[in-house]
Amino acid sequence: MSVLIDAETRIVVQGITGHQGTVHTRQMLQFGSRVVAGTTPGKGGQTVEGVPVFDSVQEAVDRTEANTSVIFVPAPFAKDALLEAVDAGLRLAVVVTEHIPFHDMLTMYHYAHAQGARIIGPNCPGIAAPGKSKAGIIPNVVFRPGRVGVISRSGTLTYEIVNGIKEHGLGQSTCIGLGGDPVIGTTFVDALPLFEADPDTDLVVLVGEIGGTAEEDAAEVLRTRFSKPVVAYVAGRSAPPGKRMGHAGAIIARGKGTAASKLEALKAAGAEVADFPYEIPDLVARALAERGRR
Amino acid sequence: MSVLIDAETRIVVQGITGHQGTVHTRQMLQFGSRVVAGTTPGKGGQTVEGVPVFDSVQEAVDRTEANTSVIFVPAPFAKDALLEAVDAGLRLAVVVTEHIPFHDMLTMYHYAHAQGARIIGPNCPGIAAPGKSKAGIIPNVVFRPGRVGVISRSGTLTYEIVNGIKEHGLGQSTCIGLGGDPVIGTTFVDALPLFEADPDTDLVVLVGEIGGTAEEDAAEVLRTRFSKPVVAYVAGRSAPPGKRMGHAGAIIARGKGTAASKLEALKAAGAEVADFPYEIPDLVARALAERGRR
Amino acid sequence: MVKLAEWRGKEIFRRYGMPLPRGAVVRSAAEAATAVASGAVPLPCVVKAQVLAGGRGKGGAVRFAATAAEAEAAAGAILGLEFKGERVREVLLEEKLPIARELYLSVALDRSRRLPIVMASAQGGVEIENVDDAQILRLPVHPFAGLTGYERRRIAKALGLTGGAARSLDRVLTALWGIFEREDAELVEINPLAVVGDAVIALDAKVIIEDDASFRHPEYSEVRDDRTPLEEIAREKEIAFVQLDGNIGVIANGAGLTMATLDVLQQFGGRPGVFLDLGGTDDPNKVTEAFLLMSKARPAAVFLNIFGGVTRCDTVARGLVEAMKLVPPEERFPLVARIRGNNEDEGIAILRSAGVTSLHELRESVQAAVAAAAGGRP
Amino acid sequence: MVKLAEWRGKEIFRRYGMPLPRGAVVRSAAEAATAVASGAVPLPCVVKAQVLAGGRGKGGAVRFAATAAEAEAAAGAILGLEFKGERVREVLLEEKLPIARELYLSVALDRSRRLPIVMASAQGGVEIENVDDAQILRLPVHPFAGLTGYERRRIAKALGLTGGAARSLDRVLTALWGIFEREDAELVEINPLAVVGDAVIALDAKVIIEDDASFRHPEYSEVRDDRTPLEEIAREKEIAFVQLDGNIGVIANGAGLTMATLDVLQQFGGRPGVFLDLGGTDDPNKVTEAFLLMSKARPAAVFLNIFGGVTRCDTVARGLVEAMKLVPPEERFPLVARIRGNNEDEGIAILRSAGVTSLHELRESVQAAVAAAAGGRP
């Protein structure tokens, strides 16, 4: 088992004929993913990397039984692409596209939620279960099958950390890059229960960033309904307090959002906290060994 | 057991200080309903028939643990009242108000649906479980506890038919008046499974009307996933074909919507069909007797 | 339900940016001449009677004009016509366009799905009921998402439009959806939507506004269908008033009960004439008003079938007896009453002592009413 | 993020029907005199510098004038001022109103809830962070429902408004919500919202438009914050460029990796100066551009930390070596590079043979960069 995707997952790539879509379709196929279809309006009938292209997601679903989408279409059209995926009955959509207005994402999230569909992202590296499937853009080279789950708000930092786990001789069960945008479809709070329920995950590495209260919210889940060991890292401890949203943003967060607040919450919830990314593999190995002894 | 409401149901009446709200609060209390709160903005602190009035539904919920709303507020404000009920966490709202624009009701229905709340109505007589509770305006006098379920699109015709069942010496488990508006929160299709699951219902009387395809849709449920006997009546067999929606309406319905189409579908699905309302009690008694023999 | 004439529909279309033929609405032949002379209506032009009924083309209510004189003559000939019972007060003159294809496009409510539904067909210009099902795209649209890009592409495909025509369709769809949502429409229909060169243009406009939304749209209150004086009174009192071709008047409360009453009446050989539906109420004042209103319609007999919810039957009965006294002798009619609900025995007693046939069972009441209309004592 | 000056915010407010003081924006003392003389600005009036920074009141950037001459003088004095590094180019003159109370009202995004949130407090006119939590109403608003009537009543209650003031608040809320949704705002803030007689009036306006929505709002492209030339170049190339006060330049790809790099750098005694974040990409052209951009910032040393996803590390390394040749001798700087990912060993070999310190581990790379900045050989 793995989280959200597995070897049976049938992927449709929306925006497959674009540069990113094509490059990552190839990478996903090399990873072993079953990319069964792509879509680009007006380009139905072509193939990309041997994958048939359709004009619409509905056609792709009808013809290939695709059940998961990876979206690469440009930001102005991303909302439409997601709604199309949801309306075609897909239950999981990984939105790689960056720079989607958060007002669009509000519609996307609440619409998908109401229809029972899950979004990963936007502006995210996606999800990978080594040896099974990848729906997204995390480099293939960092993975190795194993029993460590990874949930991260970052992109390349995730690659760095996942790679570190591999180089330490460990492997990953499933890795999800949630994306760092203001509104994301799946948060730590949403993702943690999936890993709690996954029998193939022994431990979770949680990679956070300063800003927002996602890590504090995650700590609450860890404290109340998570039984597996967690190793956490939060990037940005050296950054001066951010002011992106000005006064109103400050009162929404009310003292949360700093690295200190996040680390404290995660520690209090029982997570092992790494001060720097390169400390993570050791902490993981130690926590796994301890779990093994119990 | 009964359907949707029972003796524990805690009712808040929205628009309790209006004429209708007050009259029916009294009737519900006489029926035995636990009407625990009412709301009218600006009239918090008053009481109506001994029921405390609050300015908002949230206050009513906080103070009285109300879990079901009956809405009497005028049509221009009904959408707002329903959203307020849903946002305050109520899971069932009976909308008695008539003349709500269907565009408002589209928002109301899909919003409530997304939040996991159920609407009965609008423009409906509501729901009653004799001996337990009533949330709505069906006259108390027509009821008597028993094992016949009633689902109806009509108002006063429901009273007539429910009364006929009582006068025949039978009684009702739960009676739901769905309302006859173009968009309703709970249809036959939605309500039938509730009665199928209710151990206190032995048989269902289904009261339809010409127009729309609700009865044809219900027949599909009866055919595929309903095990209890059904007695059906459809009002309007003598009416000339309606033209309310003109050509476009006709192609949406495509030959459905007439009494003939509905009766045929219901018969084909195994329902006993009454030609006139006064035939219903006999058909019910016969079907129950037959069920008893099996 | 407020059905708008084509020219009013097109005024709304214009506000929402719908591509339309150039044209003008006129109320006299002289205005038609001026509209052509001023260049507002290019020649050749189409001259269309502004009536709500369909079938104008076959009925001589649409004509063509190649010159200003012809336009003036055509407008003059059409104005004042009576078309299917409607007097023609306005005429719409529009440029005659070189039409390549005629399409169909509409948005309405799909009650079963509880969603708006866009319908599109490449077979436009004919009544859509006569188009084969397989030729019609039915696309449910979620109100929280609006008409999305991918749905627009599906519609363009179904209509066989590409390039400039597809872009032009996009304007049409934005207008169509905007009108449906923001004007509280029940129906927005364009038939035909014409392909003209590299664009699509709305040749006709059918817009129906929902009555229940009139509190948001006072602007439509003046454009309601013509009503008879009796219908107007009934409307003001919120009583549904329907004229059929029989001779028995029916007063009932609630659409379902009213329909069931008519069903039984026909079963026993009665021919319903006027029927009044009070809605779900048993308000005694409204019963009285309906009774007085009914007397104006001069029925051969009246059957009153009220199921009492809130009000006690004796109260309703007393109101009815009082109302009977207000009816002038020449307007009196035989009355059969059936009042059910709370305190029904007292109600029946009050009516009977006032000489009204008051029965308990629906069947026997109906039979009595049919007999009364046929001249028997009710 | 496009922060709008008060007068631009108020132009939007006006379009959405927000109640505002009468006033005018001017760009010279003479225009100020004319604005008062024409009656566009009633006296007495407030004269406010149009700068983005807060604290204008205490900083002398807000003055009062009782006569036209005073208004002219005040505008003249403020125009051309430098306020917290911003030159004052516009001055807003507005009637001075008899304020009964000052309230706070805003709408922003609540990321955790994934909902817009309206915040309201009866304690307005001060920085909202300084207001006690219990004095602030936080009301999440669902985008599919909009700002409903019951939510409006809750806000009015929290602000202590009834009667005419509550009705006036309704206009304010409609405008506030409309701007947030339709202008793609990140923040719409009114502080203070003043109670004046029986109405509420927006005295200030803070509107921040989301950058990512700029494809829908070309009208805001001309009102961006002033940027330095380097920042402008970086922006065009979609590279995040941030100036800190240290001397080590950092180039990395991705916000998380960049932050982690800075964290480690500080841990080992380095002081980050400029940092460039390429975003999630490892596009070799963008790496090269960032490298050349960095050379303009004259850092003491540069640490480049790229995790390769799509591109192979050898390709990135070759691009970097080519770019180094383009840097003029006087702009050269010591470079420590860390390129991880696909084909990393080849990449490291290429860089080393070009004389670049190229390491594998983050810790040792950072230590080398810190040493290089301190004058040691990297």
Short mmCIF file of N, CA, C and O in Angstrom, two decimals, chain B residues 23-24 76 99-104 106-107 109-111 139 142 154 156-157 159-160 163 167 182-185 187 190 209-210 213 217 233 235-238 244-245 247-248 250-252 254 276-278, chain C residues 1 104 108-109 111-112 114-115 117 119 128-129 131 133 136 138 142 144 180 184-187 206 210 212-213 215-216 253-254 256-257 259-260 262-264 266-268 307-310 338 340 363:
data_model
loop_
_atom_site.label_atom_id
_atom_site.label_comp_id
_atom_site.label_asym_id
_atom_site.label_seq_id
_atom_site.Cartn_x
_atom_site.Cartn_y
_atom_site.Cartn_z
N VAL B 23 -47.94 31.02 14.82
CA VAL B 23 -49.04 30.06 14.76
C VAL B 23 -48.49 28.63 14.73
O VAL B 23 -48.94 27.76 15.48
N HIS B 24 -47.49 28.41 13.89
CA HIS B 24 -47.02 27.02 13.72
C HIS B 24 -46.08 26.59 14.84
O HIS B 24 -45.95 25.39 15.09
N PRO B 76 -37.55 37.03 0.11
CA PRO B 76 -36.31 37.75 -0.20
C PRO B 76 -35.18 37.47 0.79
O PRO B 76 -34.02 37.70 0.49
N HIS B 99 -42.40 30.99 -2.80
CA HIS B 99 -41.96 32.04 -3.74
C HIS B 99 -40.49 32.39 -3.60
O HIS B 99 -40.10 33.54 -3.83
N ILE B 100 -39.66 31.44 -3.25
CA ILE B 100 -38.21 31.68 -3.27
C ILE B 100 -37.73 31.51 -4.71
O ILE B 100 -38.02 30.50 -5.34
N PRO B 101 -37.01 32.50 -5.26
CA PRO B 101 -36.51 32.36 -6.64
C PRO B 101 -35.67 31.09 -6.76
O PRO B 101 -34.88 30.78 -5.87
N PHE B 102 -35.82 30.36 -7.87
CA PHE B 102 -35.08 29.10 -7.96
C PHE B 102 -33.58 29.33 -8.06
O PHE B 102 -32.79 28.47 -7.67
N HIS B 103 -33.18 30.49 -8.56
CA HIS B 103 -31.74 30.78 -8.59
C HIS B 103 -31.20 30.83 -7.15
O HIS B 103 -30.09 30.38 -6.89
N ASP B 104 -31.97 31.39 -6.23
CA ASP B 104 -31.56 31.38 -4.82
C ASP B 104 -31.50 29.96 -4.30
O ASP B 104 -30.58 29.57 -3.58
N LEU B 106 -30.95 27.27 -5.95
CA LEU B 106 -29.78 26.56 -6.48
C LEU B 106 -28.59 26.78 -5.55
O LEU B 106 -27.87 25.84 -5.19
N THR B 107 -28.37 28.04 -5.16
CA THR B 107 -27.29 28.32 -4.22
C THR B 107 -27.53 27.62 -2.89
O THR B 107 -26.63 26.99 -2.34
N TYR B 109 -29.31 24.97 -2.17
CA TYR B 109 -29.17 23.52 -2.22
C TYR B 109 -27.71 23.10 -2.31
O TYR B 109 -27.24 22.26 -1.55
N HIS B 110 -26.98 23.70 -3.25
CA HIS B 110 -25.61 23.23 -3.46
C HIS B 110 -24.70 23.62 -2.30
O HIS B 110 -23.77 22.90 -1.97
N TYR B 111 -24.99 24.75 -1.67
CA TYR B 111 -24.21 25.13 -0.50
C TYR B 111 -24.48 24.16 0.65
O TYR B 111 -23.54 23.64 1.27
N PRO B 139 -51.25 19.90 9.41
CA PRO B 139 -52.17 19.99 10.57
C PRO B 139 -52.03 18.78 11.49
O PRO B 139 -51.99 17.64 11.02
N VAL B 142 -54.44 15.37 11.38
CA VAL B 142 -54.49 14.29 10.39
C VAL B 142 -53.66 13.07 10.79
O VAL B 142 -53.71 12.04 10.13
N SER B 154 -47.01 17.46 -2.66
CA SER B 154 -48.12 18.39 -2.49
C SER B 154 -48.21 18.91 -1.06
O SER B 154 -47.55 18.42 -0.16
N THR B 156 -51.75 20.63 0.74
CA THR B 156 -53.05 20.24 1.29
C THR B 156 -53.48 18.85 0.82
O THR B 156 -54.17 18.15 1.55
N LEU B 157 -53.07 18.45 -0.38
CA LEU B 157 -53.42 17.11 -0.85
C LEU B 157 -52.78 16.06 0.07
O LEU B 157 -53.35 14.99 0.29
N TYR B 159 -52.35 16.52 3.27
CA TYR B 159 -53.19 16.49 4.47
C TYR B 159 -54.39 15.58 4.22
O TYR B 159 -54.75 14.74 5.05
N GLU B 160 -55.00 15.77 3.05
CA GLU B 160 -56.16 14.98 2.66
C GLU B 160 -55.84 13.49 2.69
O GLU B 160 -56.58 12.68 3.25
N ASN B 163 -54.88 12.17 6.18
CA ASN B 163 -56.12 12.11 6.95
C ASN B 163 -56.92 10.87 6.56
O ASN B 163 -57.49 10.17 7.42
N GLU B 167 -58.28 7.98 8.94
CA GLU B 167 -59.70 7.64 9.05
C GLU B 167 -59.98 6.18 8.71
O GLU B 167 -61.00 5.62 9.10
N PRO B 182 -39.61 24.20 -8.39
CA PRO B 182 -38.73 23.63 -9.42
C PRO B 182 -37.47 22.99 -8.83
O PRO B 182 -37.02 21.96 -9.32
N VAL B 183 -36.88 23.61 -7.82
CA VAL B 183 -35.69 23.03 -7.19
C VAL B 183 -36.03 22.77 -5.73
O VAL B 183 -36.36 23.70 -4.99
N ILE B 184 -35.98 21.51 -5.32
CA ILE B 184 -36.22 21.19 -3.91
C ILE B 184 -35.02 20.47 -3.33
O ILE B 184 -34.27 19.80 -4.04
N GLY B 185 -34.86 20.65 -2.03
CA GLY B 185 -33.67 20.14 -1.35
C GLY B 185 -33.68 18.63 -1.22
O GLY B 185 -32.62 17.99 -1.23
N THR B 187 -35.68 15.22 -2.76
CA THR B 187 -36.61 14.69 -3.76
C THR B 187 -37.09 13.31 -3.33
O THR B 187 -36.60 12.75 -2.35
N ASP B 190 -34.14 11.18 -3.05
CA ASP B 190 -33.38 11.36 -1.81
C ASP B 190 -34.11 10.75 -0.62
O ASP B 190 -33.47 10.25 0.32
N GLU B 209 -47.19 14.70 -8.59
CA GLU B 209 -47.96 15.66 -9.40
C GLU B 209 -47.40 15.63 -10.81
O GLU B 209 -46.26 15.21 -11.01
N ILE B 210 -48.17 16.14 -11.76
CA ILE B 210 -47.63 16.28 -13.10
C ILE B 210 -46.53 17.34 -13.10
O ILE B 210 -46.42 18.15 -12.19
N THR B 213 -39.72 15.48 -13.67
CA THR B 213 -39.54 14.04 -13.85
C THR B 213 -39.29 13.35 -12.52
O THR B 213 -38.72 12.25 -12.48
N ASP B 217 -38.04 9.53 -11.91
CA ASP B 217 -36.78 9.28 -11.22
C ASP B 217 -37.02 8.37 -10.01
O ASP B 217 -36.22 7.47 -9.72
N TYR B 233 -49.86 7.81 -6.03
CA TYR B 233 -50.92 8.59 -6.67
C TYR B 233 -50.27 9.79 -7.33
O TYR B 233 -49.34 10.40 -6.78
N ALA B 235 -51.38 13.43 -9.05
CA ALA B 235 -52.46 14.39 -9.33
C ALA B 235 -52.24 15.05 -10.69
O ALA B 235 -51.09 15.30 -11.07
N GLY B 236 -53.32 15.34 -11.38
CA GLY B 236 -53.20 16.14 -12.60
C GLY B 236 -53.45 15.37 -13.88
O GLY B 236 -53.18 15.89 -14.97
N ARG B 237 -54.03 14.16 -13.79
CA ARG B 237 -54.24 13.38 -15.01
C ARG B 237 -55.19 14.08 -15.97
O ARG B 237 -55.16 13.83 -17.18
N SER B 238 -56.05 14.95 -15.45
CA SER B 238 -57.02 15.61 -16.32
C SER B 238 -56.48 16.92 -16.91
O SER B 238 -57.14 17.54 -17.73
N ARG B 244 -45.19 25.37 -19.28
CA ARG B 244 -44.55 26.41 -18.47
C ARG B 244 -43.18 26.83 -19.02
O ARG B 244 -42.88 28.00 -19.11
N MET B 245 -42.36 25.84 -19.37
CA MET B 245 -41.01 26.20 -19.78
C MET B 245 -40.85 26.27 -21.29
O MET B 245 -39.75 26.45 -21.78
N HIS B 247 -40.43 25.42 -25.22
CA HIS B 247 -39.71 24.40 -25.97
C HIS B 247 -38.56 23.79 -25.20
O HIS B 247 -38.39 22.58 -25.19
N ALA B 248 -37.74 24.65 -24.59
CA ALA B 248 -36.55 24.14 -23.91
C ALA B 248 -36.96 23.19 -22.78
O ALA B 248 -36.35 22.14 -22.59
N ALA B 250 -39.57 21.38 -22.66
CA ALA B 250 -40.04 20.14 -23.27
C ALA B 250 -38.88 19.23 -23.61
O ALA B 250 -38.95 18.02 -23.40
N ILE B 251 -37.78 19.81 -24.10
CA ILE B 251 -36.69 18.90 -24.47
C ILE B 251 -35.89 18.45 -23.26
O ILE B 251 -35.23 17.43 -23.31
N ILE B 252 -35.95 19.20 -22.15
CA ILE B 252 -35.33 18.68 -20.93
C ILE B 252 -36.11 17.44 -20.48
O ILE B 252 -35.55 16.42 -20.13
N ARG B 254 -38.44 15.69 -22.31
CA ARG B 254 -38.51 14.72 -23.40
C ARG B 254 -39.60 13.67 -23.17
O ARG B 254 -39.30 12.49 -22.96
N PHE B 276 -57.48 7.77 -7.89
CA PHE B 276 -58.01 8.94 -7.18
C PHE B 276 -57.59 8.86 -5.72
O PHE B 276 -57.37 7.76 -5.20
N PRO B 277 -57.49 10.01 -5.06
CA PRO B 277 -56.94 9.99 -3.70
C PRO B 277 -57.70 9.07 -2.75
O PRO B 277 -57.10 8.44 -1.89
N TYR B 278 -59.05 8.99 -2.92
CA TYR B 278 -59.82 8.22 -1.94
C TYR B 278 -59.62 6.72 -2.09
O TYR B 278 -60.10 5.95 -1.28
N MET C 1 -44.15 34.14 -14.16
CA MET C 1 -43.33 34.00 -15.35
C MET C 1 -43.55 35.21 -16.25
O MET C 1 -44.67 35.50 -16.65
N TYR C 104 -28.87 26.32 -32.63
CA TYR C 104 -29.77 26.49 -31.48
C TYR C 104 -28.94 26.54 -30.21
O TYR C 104 -27.98 25.79 -30.03
N ALA C 108 -31.53 26.74 -19.44
CA ALA C 108 -32.76 26.62 -18.65
C ALA C 108 -32.41 25.83 -17.39
O ALA C 108 -31.24 25.56 -17.11
N LEU C 109 -33.41 25.49 -16.62
CA LEU C 109 -33.18 24.74 -15.39
C LEU C 109 -33.48 23.27 -15.61
O LEU C 109 -34.52 22.92 -16.18
N ARG C 111 -34.56 20.40 -13.50
CA ARG C 111 -35.04 20.19 -12.14
C ARG C 111 -34.47 18.93 -11.51
O ARG C 111 -34.15 18.91 -10.32
N SER C 112 -34.36 17.88 -12.28
CA SER C 112 -33.88 16.61 -11.72
C SER C 112 -32.45 16.74 -11.22
O SER C 112 -32.12 16.28 -10.14
N ARG C 114 -31.04 19.53 -10.52
CA ARG C 114 -30.92 20.75 -9.71
C ARG C 114 -29.74 21.59 -10.20
O ARG C 114 -28.99 22.15 -9.41
N LEU C 115 -29.62 21.68 -11.52
CA LEU C 115 -28.56 22.47 -12.12
C LEU C 115 -29.10 23.17 -13.36
O LEU C 115 -29.99 22.64 -14.04
N ILE C 117 -28.93 24.03 -17.21
CA ILE C 117 -28.45 23.17 -18.30
C ILE C 117 -28.41 23.98 -19.58
O ILE C 117 -29.37 24.68 -19.93
N MET C 119 -28.26 23.96 -23.54
CA MET C 119 -28.57 23.06 -24.64
C MET C 119 -28.12 23.70 -25.95
O MET C 119 -28.35 24.90 -26.16
N ILE C 128 -37.08 23.10 -31.41
CA ILE C 128 -36.07 22.18 -30.90
C ILE C 128 -36.67 20.83 -30.52
O ILE C 128 -35.98 19.81 -30.56
N GLU C 129 -37.98 20.80 -30.22
CA GLU C 129 -38.60 19.50 -29.91
C GLU C 129 -38.54 18.57 -31.11
O GLU C 129 -38.64 17.36 -30.97
N VAL C 131 -36.05 18.29 -33.11
CA VAL C 131 -34.68 17.88 -33.44
C VAL C 131 -34.39 16.56 -32.73
O VAL C 131 -34.80 16.34 -31.60
N ASP C 133 -32.80 13.80 -30.58
CA ASP C 133 -32.07 13.87 -29.31
C ASP C 133 -30.56 13.83 -29.49
O ASP C 133 -29.83 14.55 -28.81
N ILE C 136 -28.59 17.04 -29.99
CA ILE C 136 -28.63 18.12 -28.99
C ILE C 136 -27.63 17.83 -27.88
O ILE C 136 -27.67 16.77 -27.26
N ARG C 138 -26.56 18.44 -24.20
CA ARG C 138 -27.14 18.90 -22.93
C ARG C 138 -26.00 18.98 -21.93
O ARG C 138 -25.42 17.96 -21.57
N HIS C 142 -22.56 23.94 -13.26
CA HIS C 142 -22.65 24.14 -11.81
C HIS C 142 -22.60 25.64 -11.49
O HIS C 142 -21.70 26.33 -11.95
N PHE C 144 -21.67 27.22 -8.96
CA PHE C 144 -20.48 27.69 -8.24
C PHE C 144 -19.26 27.78 -9.15
O PHE C 144 -18.28 28.43 -8.81
N PHE C 180 -28.90 34.64 -17.69
CA PHE C 180 -29.59 33.59 -16.92
C PHE C 180 -29.41 33.81 -15.43
O PHE C 180 -30.38 33.80 -14.66
N ASP C 184 -32.18 36.56 -13.30
CA ASP C 184 -33.11 35.58 -12.74
C ASP C 184 -34.01 35.00 -13.82
O ASP C 184 -35.24 34.94 -13.68
N ALA C 185 -33.39 34.55 -14.90
CA ALA C 185 -34.17 34.00 -16.01
C ALA C 185 -34.52 32.54 -15.75
O ALA C 185 -33.77 31.81 -15.09
N GLU C 186 -35.67 32.13 -16.27
CA GLU C 186 -36.03 30.71 -16.31
C GLU C 186 -35.50 30.11 -17.60
O GLU C 186 -35.18 28.94 -17.66
N LEU C 187 -35.48 30.93 -18.62
CA LEU C 187 -35.06 30.46 -19.94
C LEU C 187 -34.43 31.62 -20.69
O LEU C 187 -34.95 32.73 -20.70
N LYS C 206 -35.41 34.74 -26.92
CA LYS C 206 -36.53 34.41 -26.05
C LYS C 206 -36.03 34.39 -24.62
O LYS C 206 -35.16 33.59 -24.26
N GLU C 210 -38.16 34.81 -14.07
CA GLU C 210 -38.93 34.12 -13.04
C GLU C 210 -39.75 35.12 -12.23
O GLU C 210 -39.23 36.12 -11.74
N ASP C 212 -41.01 34.76 -9.24
CA ASP C 212 -40.65 34.83 -7.82
C ASP C 212 -39.49 35.77 -7.55
O ASP C 212 -39.27 36.17 -6.41
N ALA C 213 -38.71 36.09 -8.58
CA ALA C 213 -37.57 36.98 -8.39
C ALA C 213 -37.94 38.43 -8.64
O ALA C 213 -37.07 39.30 -8.68
N PHE C 215 -39.04 40.66 -6.85
CA PHE C 215 -38.60 41.64 -5.84
C PHE C 215 -37.22 42.19 -6.16
O PHE C 215 -36.85 43.26 -5.69
N ARG C 216 -36.45 41.45 -6.96
CA ARG C 216 -35.14 41.94 -7.37
C ARG C 216 -35.18 42.67 -8.69
O ARG C 216 -34.19 43.27 -9.10
N ASN C 253 -57.70 24.67 -2.16
CA ASN C 253 -56.44 25.28 -1.68
C ASN C 253 -55.28 24.32 -1.89
O ASN C 253 -55.27 23.20 -1.41
N GLY C 254 -54.29 24.79 -2.65
CA GLY C 254 -53.12 23.97 -2.94
C GLY C 254 -53.21 23.37 -4.33
O GLY C 254 -54.26 22.91 -4.77
N GLY C 256 -51.86 20.62 -5.63
CA GLY C 256 -52.11 19.19 -5.67
C GLY C 256 -53.58 18.87 -5.44
O GLY C 256 -54.19 18.11 -6.20
N LEU C 257 -54.16 19.49 -4.40
CA LEU C 257 -55.57 19.24 -4.09
C LEU C 257 -56.46 19.74 -5.22
O LEU C 257 -57.46 19.10 -5.57
N MET C 259 -55.67 19.98 -8.40
CA MET C 259 -55.56 19.05 -9.54
C MET C 259 -56.33 17.76 -9.26
O MET C 259 -57.04 17.24 -10.14
N ALA C 260 -56.19 17.25 -8.04
CA ALA C 260 -56.90 16.02 -7.69
C ALA C 260 -58.42 16.24 -7.80
O ALA C 260 -59.16 15.38 -8.28
N LEU C 262 -59.99 18.36 -9.77
CA LEU C 262 -60.34 18.41 -11.19
C LEU C 262 -60.35 17.01 -11.79
O LEU C 262 -61.22 16.67 -12.60
N ASP C 263 -59.36 16.21 -11.38
CA ASP C 263 -59.30 14.82 -11.87
C ASP C 263 -60.60 14.08 -11.55
O ASP C 263 -61.18 13.41 -12.40
N VAL C 264 -61.05 14.21 -10.28
CA VAL C 264 -62.26 13.49 -9.85
C VAL C 264 -63.47 14.06 -10.56
O VAL C 264 -64.37 13.34 -11.00
N GLN C 266 -63.72 15.44 -13.51
CA GLN C 266 -63.79 14.93 -14.88
C GLN C 266 -64.21 13.47 -14.90
O GLN C 266 -64.97 13.04 -15.77
N GLN C 267 -63.72 12.72 -13.92
CA GLN C 267 -64.05 11.29 -13.85
C GLN C 267 -65.56 11.08 -13.76
O GLN C 267 -66.10 10.15 -14.34
N PHE C 268 -66.23 12.00 -13.05
CA PHE C 268 -67.68 11.86 -12.87
C PHE C 268 -68.47 12.72 -13.85
O PHE C 268 -69.61 13.09 -13.59
N PHE C 307 -59.13 22.00 2.40
CA PHE C 307 -58.64 21.22 3.53
C PHE C 307 -58.03 22.19 4.53
O PHE C 307 -57.05 22.87 4.24
N GLY C 308 -58.62 22.26 5.72
CA GLY C 308 -58.20 23.23 6.71
C GLY C 308 -56.96 22.76 7.45
O GLY C 308 -56.89 21.64 7.91
N GLY C 309 -55.98 23.64 7.53
CA GLY C 309 -54.78 23.31 8.29
C GLY C 309 -54.78 24.11 9.56
O GLY C 309 -55.05 23.61 10.65
N VAL C 310 -54.55 25.38 9.41
CA VAL C 310 -54.42 26.26 10.57
C VAL C 310 -55.79 26.68 11.10
O VAL C 310 -56.07 26.58 12.29
N ARG C 338 -67.06 21.31 0.51
CA ARG C 338 -66.45 20.24 1.29
C ARG C 338 -65.33 20.91 2.08
O ARG C 338 -64.38 21.45 1.49
N ARG C 340 -62.72 20.19 5.07
CA ARG C 340 -62.18 19.16 5.95
C ARG C 340 -61.15 19.74 6.90
O ARG C 340 -60.62 20.82 6.69
N ARG C 363 -65.77 12.01 -3.34
CA ARG C 363 -66.52 11.44 -4.44
C ARG C 363 -67.97 11.93 -4.47
O ARG C 363 -68.46 12.43 -5.47
#
